[in-house]
Amino acid sequence: MLNQLPLYQQAILTLAAMILFSSFALLAQNRVLAMIHVFAWQGLLVALTTTFVAYDSGAHHLYFSAALTVALKVLFIPWLLHRLVRRMGIDREMHEVGHPAMVLMTAAALVIFCYYVAQPIHQLSTSITRNTIAISMAVVVLGLLMLITRNKAVSQVIGFMSLENGLFFAAVAATNGMPMVVELGIAFDVLVAAVIFGVFFFHIRDSIDSLDVAQLNQLAEHDQ
Amino acid sequence: MNEDLNAWLLALVQTGTFVLLAPLFSGWVKRVKCWLQNRRSPSLLQPYRDLWRLFGKETLVSYTASPLFRIAPYIIAGSTLLAAAVVPLLAVNLPTAAIADVIVLAGFFALARFFLALAGMDVGTAFGGMGSSREMTLSALAEPAMLIAVFTLAMVASSTNLSTVINHTLADGMVLRPSFLFALLSLILVAMAETGRIPVDNPATHLELTMIHEAMILEYSGRHLALVEWAAQLKLMIYGVLIANIFFPWGIATHLNGSVLFIAVAAIGIKLLVLGTALALGESMLAKMRLFRVPAFLTLALTLALIGLLSHIILEVN
Amino acid sequence: MNALQFTLGIPLLASMLLGLFGQRTWAKTFNVWTAAAGFAASLWLAWGILQNGVLGGEATQFYVDSFNVYLITLTAFVGATSALFSRPYMARERASGRLSDGRMRLYHSSYQGFLFTLQLALSTNNLGVLWVAMEGATLATVLLVSLYRTPGAIEAAWKYFIICGVGIALALFGTVLLYFAAARVIVDPDQALLWSVLARHSSEFDPVVMAIAFVFLLVGYGTKVGLVPMHTWLPDAHSEGPTPMSAVLSGLLLNVALYAVVRVKIITDGALAMHPVAHNPHLPGYLMMGFGLLSFTVAGLFLHRQQDIKRLYSYSSIEHMGLITFAFGLGGPLATFAALLHMTVHSLTKSAIFITVGHASHIAGTQLMANIRGLIRTQPAVGWGLLIGTAAIAGFPPFGVFVSEFLLLIATMKAQPWLTLPLLMGLAVAFAGLFRHLHPIVYGDAPEGQNPVQANMWPVAVQLMLVLWLGLAIPAFLARWFDQATLLISGEGLL
């Protein structure tokens, strides 16, 4: 029962729910800067969860992981995106979501679906963190939904980064963190990916004069 | 038998306290708002004076009004009073707790709102109709959010009875539940919409085109207006007490004992003080949203309630 | 261990050096020499494996056994031949002004970096490091696909980045689930991601978690293999990038991704086999067969609609990778042996074809097949190279592809006879598609003013001859490696 768990484990569950909420919030955002800020908050929540799990399980390398998450996902990548967005002058643009109510309903349905898929895993583990596997899967799937429902490059990239947040949360919640070597590698990859995305935005903008990726459709199979 | 009588007496006293303190709560909110906005506030007892003044005035009824127009204020005040009777203010496990079901509560509010909307349309003015349609739209969007939040609470305590829910929360002790957190946030947003506070509706506005609640009661005067205003203040206090006592029930009296009751009074007083301050703070910081943005606000409330429910099912059930 | 350190260290070091000096004229030759040195190191490694059997023990971070040793050598070889081709190609691009200094640095540095990530993915024992290397391979090549900065190139690179990025992210989720299943059984958390340890304990893992993990890993790494319906990035990325990139992407990256899938399949099979009643032990196999057959059929049909020569051959890559996936899914010693052989010969043939296609498009000045004509008349070496290469990839005897496809057909007839028909039909459709486009390209009337170009066809010739050799007579040591790998993957040896 929930009331029999120690306080920091309850905190982990609450933080998991808040991370899920931040995914919903990302899906509903219209403004680019607000999206970047919500993404930073999500990173902070994930880092907090990592810290609590580190305290709970005694895996001390997780403190380092949490610090890495803060440095990368809360500070560096939002700063990079912020800078890019300002340099490209799109910080006042509205990156609208088509049919926001529909997207939110789909998101809720997907969360329920993820819970259903994660049920067998749920029944296995005895630790508190088994419940959070469903939440982490949901965060991954919601990041994917954001990628699909958005038309502008910056929103898609934020969806992609939020997907990575969900993955990291899955690793922390389900398994008390992966070995340090792997985590460092993943962090490095995310960093390089973010930098390359940044470079990419300029290429896209120079090439098609906007960041609307719906216009990148020359190579589709046409009937000729 | 004696204890039964005591319990009934307490239930009556509780309802009386509710009714008497509601204007005071509104006065407190107004005072904090004025403090925050660097204005001189009216006295805390000003709402009582306003009500007294209105009760003494003549009621003017338009010739286009039907009998419903005259009856509506009594029905509105009556159902809100009944709602106040069931919400645990000071003590749980009272005899009235038997009907203290959240769905019954929602029903009472719905009854009051229904008659208010009808009364708004009754005289045939444009503003009344506008206010009624806006009110019904907003409540149609707010109801699902409130119900889902309430169902989350009901699932946690395995009952929709308010008394049982509060007892369950008290018995569990200090537990951090994600479902409660999200249900709380959702209910706060719903309360703001239902009681007509900023950011949904400005209670102090005099611009008719921006009104929702006031537009419906524009035609009322005298004791009718007094009853309707008192009902609105009572509704605000009921929502405040609900939020305070369901989510932070510590201090409420579980059995009838002098000292326990004293603590209960003090506890609810402090909680309402804090809630009133928070409400005033929120009203001062936020701006009123235009009407077409309110559905987005209520969708947020719905999403929060939904996440609360999902968190309960996914995270809390073993 | 030394040979491995050289195999990995040479591309890494070269990548860093070329990042500084890649725009100099000697950089292209340096690229070739380092790729050749990497190949030599991989030969040394192969020699070591031939003597000792396995490099790396139970719990080491690197593990080279009979499954990945020839892949490592193959990667280094194709990397070297493509580097040889890339030298004059890049010189020409530089001379014509299409690429600036910065982009030359980027190109050469990423080329070697890409080879490094591939070798790392192949030789590591740690599934997490495997993931990191696969993602690294994507990142190293993304900016190369968009090297020419045309709208088409940008679009191709964006699609590549997003689709492969999402795929890789799903694969990471699968890896996390795998780790979750393993960490409950294996006490030391640092060992719970090591493949050799996982393979030994696979029967103790929970089958449900493993099944879910496998699905994620198949879809995730399968995106990089180019399985339909996650294949949409492949034709674009292979056709818009510079031709040496197409050669290594087609020839090498797809193989390494499939290698990752098969490694995980070995573990999943072990986990599911212990519970044959509650869980279908053939689930991984059926999934792979499904995806493989779908990719094979769809790609074969798409071949007919193509107008760009590089897109044509990239759909051919999708088709062959589908075939290999199907073979691995079918299971059993015959099909697995066929799949391993096919991986090798496909890689050799496809990269040779892409090199030839690079020359062909240079002769004709365009990549559109409607405008490439009369190659045999203009430059017989290129024309014949393309003709023989396409014949090889379409499955003509006595090339190696014929042998592996034949073995696969026999295995299918034994295990799932009714699937032989779609396979045969698909092969016929693909054959028709390829040759229908190829015929006018090599045999048509050469347009006015089409001149031969300086083209070094030696890499192509060597690779095609290797494929011929493998079709006629597989050398004993290679057959032994294939057999050991077959034993590892399917549980029974063939020979």
Short mmCIF file of C-alpha atoms in Angstrom, two decimals, chain C residues 363 378 446-452:
data_model
loop_
_atom_site.label_atom_id
_atom_site.label_comp_id
_atom_site.label_asym_id
_atom_site.label_seq_id
_atom_site.Cartn_x
_atom_site.Cartn_y
_atom_site.Cartn_z
CA ILE C 363 30.29 9.91 -67.21
CA THR C 378 31.71 4.92 -73.87
CA ALA C 446 25.59 6.74 -76.12
CA PRO C 447 24.62 10.42 -76.45
CA GLU C 448 26.92 12.88 -78.22
CA GLY C 449 29.88 14.14 -76.30
CA GLN C 450 29.88 11.42 -73.65
CA ASN C 451 33.52 10.74 -72.88
CA PRO C 452 35.20 8.18 -70.74
#
